[in-house]
């Protein structure tokens, strides 16, 4: 955590020395380019273009537009989007299993306007966000988020020194690497480039949690395979798998040290839940031909319905000895 404290000391040069390779701007007929000089003395010319303003270094990829200013403001001002983003960020940070009462240095991939970063700051952690949309980052600057921002394509990797971060989260961003927006884009290659550089930037024993919306099972296999190829261990955590609306996919990865994969919410089996109750009823069956199903309005039928709604992530009252009991007739 020495590097994390130095990052927020206010010394810009120390931040660059600790976390990023040195960047030098060169101007050509095609515009501004950036020569990257690494610690071992090697250098290369990349498509990272530096833009300075905050405590950190700001990088923007040339001629790339995803969210324009209007759409970025609509996204940030939508109360429903803010609620969903906060809930998923809370779940992602929970899956990181960070130490309690200790500030950590986190990376937010696809940070957008900083909605996820707001929750990270509320938990007392420090963060750096990277996003490809400069319009979204401009909104984040106007909102005066506490984290530092980088604008760049995560498919080209992330420019940080090894062992910089204590964890990484990403909300609704990783699935875009599965698309080939240009002829030169290869989804497997871009995924491997991202995961390999992220693996290096994470401290040993840390985690990375990605919330994503996969189109199909093939995308899940592609993303997971490239992550494992880069050195990660872990797998997919699915919350509320029996619900169409509340179902969420989280890719939970371990860097350096293998861990126990967390269980998804709402995945407790019906057998384990039903074993907590005594299967007894003195009520006469209303229908003889039920084909193995519980009679409607019976105690078993009520308990099965409540269990089904629990698996769907809905709020259900706790079971008591009065659940399914027939009421006395009125006077």
Short mmCIF file of C-alpha atoms in Angstrom, two decimals:
data_model
loop_
_atom_site.label_atom_id
_atom_site.label_comp_id
_atom_site.label_asym_id
_atom_site.label_seq_id
_atom_site.Cartn_x
_atom_site.Cartn_y
_atom_site.Cartn_z
CA UNK A 1 0.00 0.00 0.00
CA UNK A 2 3.03 2.31 -0.15
CA UNK A 3 2.31 3.13 -3.77
CA UNK A 4 -1.37 3.79 -3.06
CA UNK A 5 -0.52 6.37 -0.41
CA UNK A 6 2.00 8.06 -2.69
CA UNK A 7 -0.58 8.27 -5.46
CA UNK A 8 -2.73 10.59 -3.38
CA UNK A 9 0.06 12.66 -1.91
CA UNK A 10 -0.43 15.35 -4.55
CA UNK A 11 3.01 14.92 -6.14
CA UNK A 12 2.32 14.40 -9.84
CA UNK A 13 5.85 13.36 -10.70
CA UNK A 14 5.94 10.71 -7.96
CA UNK A 15 2.65 9.34 -9.25
CA UNK A 16 4.07 8.99 -12.75
CA UNK A 17 7.25 7.35 -11.51
CA UNK A 18 5.38 4.84 -9.37
CA UNK A 19 2.44 3.83 -11.52
CA UNK A 20 3.01 4.67 -15.15
CA UNK A 21 5.80 4.42 -17.64
CA UNK A 22 7.17 7.79 -18.79
CA UNK A 23 5.37 9.38 -21.74
CA UNK A 24 6.80 11.92 -24.17
CA UNK A 25 4.66 13.73 -26.75
CA UNK A 26 5.83 13.93 -30.35
CA UNK A 27 3.99 15.76 -33.10
CA UNK A 28 3.75 14.35 -36.62
CA UNK A 29 1.65 14.97 -39.71
CA UNK A 30 -0.93 12.56 -38.31
CA UNK A 31 -1.26 14.47 -35.05
CA UNK A 32 0.13 13.93 -31.58
CA UNK A 33 1.73 10.61 -30.72
CA UNK A 34 3.26 9.38 -27.53
CA UNK A 35 6.59 7.62 -27.11
CA UNK A 36 6.55 5.33 -24.10
CA UNK A 37 9.84 4.80 -22.29
CA UNK A 38 9.83 1.81 -20.00
CA UNK A 39 11.86 1.18 -16.88
CA UNK A 40 14.23 -1.20 -18.71
CA UNK A 41 15.14 1.50 -21.24
CA UNK A 42 13.06 0.22 -24.15
CA UNK A 43 10.53 2.46 -25.84
CA UNK A 44 7.74 2.25 -28.37
CA UNK A 45 5.35 4.55 -30.19
CA UNK A 46 1.71 4.00 -29.28
CA UNK A 47 -1.69 5.54 -29.89
CA UNK A 48 -1.87 6.98 -26.40
CA UNK A 49 -2.19 10.77 -26.42
CA UNK A 50 -1.61 12.64 -23.17
CA UNK A 51 -3.99 15.25 -21.86
CA UNK A 52 -3.05 16.84 -18.54
CA UNK A 53 -5.35 18.37 -15.91
CA UNK A 54 -5.78 16.19 -12.83
CA UNK A 55 -3.39 14.65 -10.32
CA UNK A 56 -2.83 11.71 -12.64
CA UNK A 57 -1.94 11.40 -16.31
CA UNK A 58 -4.79 11.52 -18.83
CA UNK A 59 -4.60 9.49 -21.99
CA UNK A 60 -7.00 9.64 -24.91
CA UNK A 61 -7.11 7.49 -28.03
CA UNK A 62 -7.33 9.48 -31.25
CA UNK A 63 -10.52 9.84 -33.25
CA UNK A 64 -12.72 7.52 -31.13
CA UNK A 65 -16.25 8.58 -30.13
CA UNK A 66 -18.74 6.34 -28.33
CA UNK A 67 -20.92 8.47 -26.04
CA UNK A 68 -21.43 12.04 -27.22
CA UNK A 69 -22.00 14.84 -24.72
CA UNK A 70 -25.80 14.60 -24.87
CA UNK A 71 -25.94 10.85 -24.30
CA UNK A 72 -23.33 11.04 -21.56
CA UNK A 73 -25.37 13.59 -19.61
CA UNK A 74 -28.59 11.60 -20.07
CA UNK A 75 -26.88 8.48 -18.76
CA UNK A 76 -25.49 10.25 -15.71
CA UNK A 77 -28.76 12.05 -14.85
CA UNK A 78 -30.97 8.95 -15.14
CA UNK A 79 -31.96 7.98 -11.61
CA UNK A 80 -32.65 4.38 -12.62
CA UNK A 81 -29.20 4.00 -14.20
CA UNK A 82 -27.58 5.50 -11.10
CA UNK A 83 -29.42 3.01 -8.87
CA UNK A 84 -28.48 0.00 -11.00
CA UNK A 85 -24.86 1.13 -11.36
CA UNK A 86 -24.54 1.61 -7.60
CA UNK A 87 -26.04 -1.80 -6.83
CA UNK A 88 -23.72 -3.61 -9.24
CA UNK A 89 -20.71 -1.66 -7.95
CA UNK A 90 -21.61 -2.64 -4.41
CA UNK A 91 -21.78 -6.29 -5.41
CA UNK A 92 -18.48 -6.09 -7.33
CA UNK A 93 -16.64 -4.54 -4.37
CA UNK A 94 -18.17 -7.20 -2.12
CA UNK A 95 -16.76 -9.94 -4.37
CA UNK A 96 -13.29 -8.34 -4.14
CA UNK A 97 -13.17 -9.32 -0.44
CA UNK A 98 -11.04 -6.32 0.48
CA UNK A 99 -9.59 -6.07 4.01
CA UNK A 100 -11.82 -4.19 6.43
CA UNK A 101 -10.85 -0.79 7.85
CA UNK A 102 -8.00 -0.44 5.36
CA UNK A 103 -8.05 1.85 2.30
CA UNK A 104 -7.12 0.13 -0.95
CA UNK A 105 -6.07 1.34 -4.40
CA UNK A 106 -8.52 0.10 -7.06
CA UNK A 107 -8.81 0.27 -10.84
CA UNK A 108 -12.23 0.95 -12.41
CA UNK A 109 -12.26 -0.28 -16.03
CA UNK A 110 -14.99 1.40 -18.07
CA UNK A 111 -15.52 4.01 -15.35
CA UNK A 112 -17.71 6.27 -17.53
CA UNK A 113 -18.89 9.33 -15.62
CA UNK A 114 -17.64 7.97 -12.30
CA UNK A 115 -20.82 6.45 -10.85
CA UNK A 116 -18.98 3.31 -9.75
CA UNK A 117 -16.13 5.43 -8.46
CA UNK A 118 -18.51 7.34 -6.21
CA UNK A 119 -19.36 4.12 -4.37
CA UNK A 120 -15.67 3.20 -4.12
CA UNK A 121 -14.93 6.59 -2.58
CA UNK A 122 -17.81 6.18 -0.12
CA UNK A 123 -16.17 2.97 1.11
CA UNK A 124 -12.95 4.86 1.86
CA UNK A 125 -10.87 3.50 -1.04
CA UNK A 126 -8.83 5.32 -3.68
CA UNK A 127 -9.30 4.62 -7.38
CA UNK A 128 -8.22 5.32 -10.93
CA UNK A 129 -10.72 5.00 -13.79
CA UNK A 130 -10.17 4.26 -17.47
CA UNK A 131 -12.76 4.70 -20.23
CA UNK A 132 -12.71 5.09 -24.01
CA UNK A 133 -15.38 7.82 -24.12
CA UNK A 134 -13.97 11.31 -23.60
CA UNK A 135 -17.52 12.70 -23.33
CA UNK A 136 -18.24 10.48 -20.33
CA UNK A 137 -14.97 11.51 -18.69
CA UNK A 138 -15.78 15.18 -19.27
CA UNK A 139 -18.99 14.64 -17.30
CA UNK A 140 -16.94 12.96 -14.57
CA UNK A 141 -14.66 16.01 -14.44
CA UNK A 142 -17.69 18.29 -14.10
CA UNK A 143 -18.98 16.11 -11.27
CA UNK A 144 -15.60 16.47 -9.56
CA UNK A 145 -15.15 12.79 -8.80
CA UNK A 146 -12.44 11.94 -6.30
CA UNK A 147 -10.67 9.40 -8.51
CA UNK A 148 -8.20 10.08 -11.30
CA UNK A 149 -9.13 9.44 -14.92
CA UNK A 150 -7.56 7.95 -18.03
CA UNK A 151 -9.21 7.96 -21.45
CA UNK A 152 -8.09 5.05 -23.59
CA UNK A 153 -8.97 1.73 -25.21
CA UNK A 154 -8.64 -1.12 -22.73
CA UNK A 155 -8.20 -3.48 -25.69
CA UNK A 156 -4.75 -1.93 -26.15
CA UNK A 157 -3.80 -2.65 -22.54
CA UNK A 158 -3.45 -0.45 -19.48
CA UNK A 159 -0.30 1.65 -18.81
CA UNK A 160 0.55 0.85 -15.19
CA UNK A 161 3.56 -0.53 -13.38
CA UNK A 162 3.44 -4.12 -12.04
CA UNK A 163 1.72 -4.62 -8.69
CA UNK A 164 0.07 -1.20 -8.66
CA UNK A 165 -3.52 -2.06 -7.70
CA UNK A 166 -5.11 -3.96 -4.82
CA UNK A 167 -8.13 -4.86 -6.95
CA UNK A 168 -10.08 -4.09 -10.12
CA UNK A 169 -13.78 -3.77 -10.91
CA UNK A 170 -15.61 -3.23 -14.18
CA UNK A 171 -19.33 -2.62 -14.67
CA UNK A 172 -20.94 -3.36 -18.05
CA UNK A 173 -17.77 -2.83 -20.09
CA UNK A 174 -15.92 -6.09 -20.71
CA UNK A 175 -18.40 -7.45 -23.28
CA UNK A 176 -17.42 -4.68 -25.73
CA UNK A 177 -14.03 -6.31 -26.23
CA UNK A 178 -15.86 -9.22 -27.88
CA UNK A 179 -16.86 -6.94 -30.78
CA UNK A 180 -14.65 -6.23 -33.80
CA UNK A 181 -15.36 -2.53 -34.49
CA UNK A 182 -12.49 -2.33 -37.00
CA UNK A 183 -11.00 -4.72 -39.53
CA UNK A 184 -7.79 -4.78 -37.51
CA UNK A 185 -9.60 -5.73 -34.29
CA UNK A 186 -9.30 -9.33 -33.15
CA UNK A 187 -11.44 -10.00 -30.04
CA UNK A 188 -9.26 -12.86 -28.70
CA UNK A 189 -6.11 -10.82 -29.19
CA UNK A 190 -7.55 -7.69 -27.59
CA UNK A 191 -8.92 -9.67 -24.64
CA UNK A 192 -5.57 -11.35 -24.06
CA UNK A 193 -3.73 -8.01 -24.30
CA UNK A 194 -6.05 -6.51 -21.70
CA UNK A 195 -5.97 -9.45 -19.29
CA UNK A 196 -2.21 -9.94 -19.52
CA UNK A 197 -1.44 -6.29 -18.72
CA UNK A 198 -4.08 -6.26 -15.98
CA UNK A 199 -2.56 -9.38 -14.42
CA UNK A 200 0.77 -7.56 -14.25
CA UNK A 201 -0.77 -4.39 -12.79
CA UNK A 202 -2.51 -6.24 -9.94
CA UNK A 203 -0.80 -7.07 -6.67
CA UNK A 204 -0.29 -10.74 -5.88
CA UNK A 205 -3.34 -12.22 -4.18
CA UNK A 206 -5.72 -9.48 -5.37
CA UNK A 207 -8.94 -9.96 -7.32
CA UNK A 208 -10.61 -8.53 -10.41
CA UNK A 209 -14.41 -8.57 -10.74
CA UNK A 210 -16.14 -7.84 -14.05
CA UNK A 211 -19.90 -7.44 -14.36
CA UNK A 212 -20.84 -8.10 -17.98
CA UNK A 213 -23.76 -8.79 -20.30
CA UNK A 214 -22.72 -11.68 -22.58
CA UNK A 215 -24.67 -12.26 -25.78
CA UNK A 216 -24.30 -16.03 -25.63
CA UNK A 217 -22.34 -18.88 -24.08
CA UNK A 218 -19.61 -18.56 -26.73
CA UNK A 219 -18.75 -15.06 -25.50
CA UNK A 220 -18.47 -16.32 -21.93
CA UNK A 221 -16.13 -19.09 -23.04
CA UNK A 222 -14.01 -16.65 -25.07
CA UNK A 223 -13.62 -14.18 -22.21
CA UNK A 224 -12.90 -16.87 -19.62
CA UNK A 225 -10.39 -18.67 -21.85
CA UNK A 226 -8.36 -15.52 -22.53
CA UNK A 227 -8.36 -14.62 -18.83
CA UNK A 228 -7.04 -18.07 -17.88
CA UNK A 229 -4.47 -17.87 -20.66
CA UNK A 230 -3.16 -14.61 -19.17
CA UNK A 231 -2.56 -16.33 -15.82
CA UNK A 232 -5.77 -15.67 -13.89
CA UNK A 233 -7.74 -18.29 -12.01
CA UNK A 234 -11.39 -18.13 -10.99
CA UNK A 235 -14.63 -18.29 -12.91
CA UNK A 236 -18.14 -16.99 -13.39
CA UNK A 237 -20.44 -16.04 -10.50
CA UNK A 238 -24.13 -15.81 -11.46
CA UNK A 239 -26.56 -14.00 -9.17
CA UNK A 240 -30.23 -15.08 -9.25
CA UNK A 241 -29.81 -17.60 -12.10
CA UNK A 242 -33.53 -18.49 -12.06
CA UNK A 243 -34.70 -14.91 -12.65
CA UNK A 244 -34.90 -13.32 -16.09
CA UNK A 245 -34.67 -9.73 -14.81
CA UNK A 246 -32.43 -9.98 -11.75
CA UNK A 247 -29.89 -12.37 -13.31
CA UNK A 248 -26.36 -10.90 -13.30
CA UNK A 249 -23.00 -12.30 -14.49
CA UNK A 250 -19.79 -11.53 -12.59
CA UNK A 251 -16.40 -12.80 -13.76
CA UNK A 252 -14.35 -13.18 -10.57
CA UNK A 253 -10.60 -13.59 -11.22
CA UNK A 254 -7.71 -14.25 -8.83
CA UNK A 255 -4.22 -12.89 -9.53
CA UNK A 256 -1.30 -15.03 -8.38
CA UNK A 257 -3.07 -16.97 -5.63
CA UNK A 258 -6.05 -19.25 -6.26
CA UNK A 259 -9.06 -18.73 -4.03
CA UNK A 260 -12.50 -20.18 -3.41
CA UNK A 261 -14.99 -18.88 -5.95
CA UNK A 262 -17.81 -16.99 -4.17
CA UNK A 263 -21.37 -18.27 -4.45
CA UNK A 264 -23.92 -16.29 -6.40
CA UNK A 265 -26.93 -14.76 -4.70
CA UNK A 266 -30.13 -16.78 -4.91
CA UNK A 267 -28.35 -20.03 -5.82
CA UNK A 268 -29.27 -21.99 -2.69
CA UNK A 269 -30.89 -25.21 -3.83
CA UNK A 270 -34.54 -25.83 -3.23
CA UNK A 271 -33.71 -29.10 -1.50
CA UNK A 272 -31.56 -27.40 1.11
CA UNK A 273 -34.17 -24.73 1.74
CA UNK A 274 -37.10 -27.13 1.95
CA UNK A 275 -35.21 -29.34 4.43
CA UNK A 276 -35.56 -26.55 7.00
CA UNK A 277 -39.33 -27.04 7.14
CA UNK A 278 -41.40 -29.93 8.45
CA UNK A 279 -43.37 -31.46 5.61
CA UNK A 280 -46.66 -31.94 7.48
CA UNK A 281 -50.22 -30.97 6.73
CA UNK A 282 -53.54 -32.21 8.08
CA UNK A 283 -55.49 -30.53 5.33
CA UNK A 284 -57.49 -32.78 3.03
CA UNK A 285 -56.32 -32.78 -0.58
CA UNK A 286 -58.71 -30.81 -2.76
CA UNK A 287 -57.83 -32.58 -5.96
CA UNK A 288 -56.96 -36.22 -6.41
CA UNK A 289 -55.29 -35.96 -9.80
CA UNK A 290 -52.45 -33.53 -9.07
CA UNK A 291 -49.75 -35.50 -10.96
CA UNK A 292 -47.24 -35.19 -8.14
CA UNK A 293 -47.85 -31.47 -7.58
CA UNK A 294 -49.07 -29.89 -4.37
CA UNK A 295 -52.70 -28.89 -4.23
CA UNK A 296 -53.32 -25.22 -4.86
CA UNK A 297 -53.53 -23.09 -1.70
CA UNK A 298 -52.14 -25.94 0.39
CA UNK A 299 -49.25 -25.39 2.78
CA UNK A 300 -46.77 -27.15 0.50
CA UNK A 301 -47.96 -25.09 -2.47
CA UNK A 302 -47.48 -21.84 -0.53
CA UNK A 303 -43.97 -22.80 0.65
CA UNK A 304 -42.95 -23.82 -2.88
CA UNK A 305 -44.21 -20.53 -4.28
CA UNK A 306 -42.32 -18.52 -1.65
CA UNK A 307 -39.13 -20.48 -2.34
CA UNK A 308 -39.50 -19.88 -6.09
CA UNK A 309 -39.82 -16.13 -5.52
CA UNK A 310 -36.73 -16.17 -3.28
CA UNK A 311 -34.69 -17.75 -6.08
CA UNK A 312 -35.88 -14.96 -8.37
CA UNK A 313 -34.45 -12.35 -6.01
CA UNK A 314 -37.78 -10.98 -4.83
CA UNK A 315 -38.59 -9.96 -1.29
CA UNK A 316 -40.48 -12.69 0.55
CA UNK A 317 -41.60 -12.80 4.16
CA UNK A 318 -39.94 -15.35 6.41
CA UNK A 319 -41.68 -18.67 7.03
CA UNK A 320 -43.40 -19.12 10.38
CA UNK A 321 -45.62 -21.71 12.02
CA UNK A 322 -48.59 -19.75 10.71
CA UNK A 323 -47.52 -20.01 7.05
CA UNK A 324 -50.21 -21.82 5.07
CA UNK A 325 -52.46 -22.27 8.11
CA UNK A 326 -56.16 -22.01 7.37
CA UNK A 327 -57.90 -19.10 9.08
CA UNK A 328 -60.85 -19.60 11.36
CA UNK A 329 -64.26 -18.61 10.01
CA UNK A 330 -65.65 -15.24 11.01
CA UNK A 331 -68.51 -14.94 13.49
#
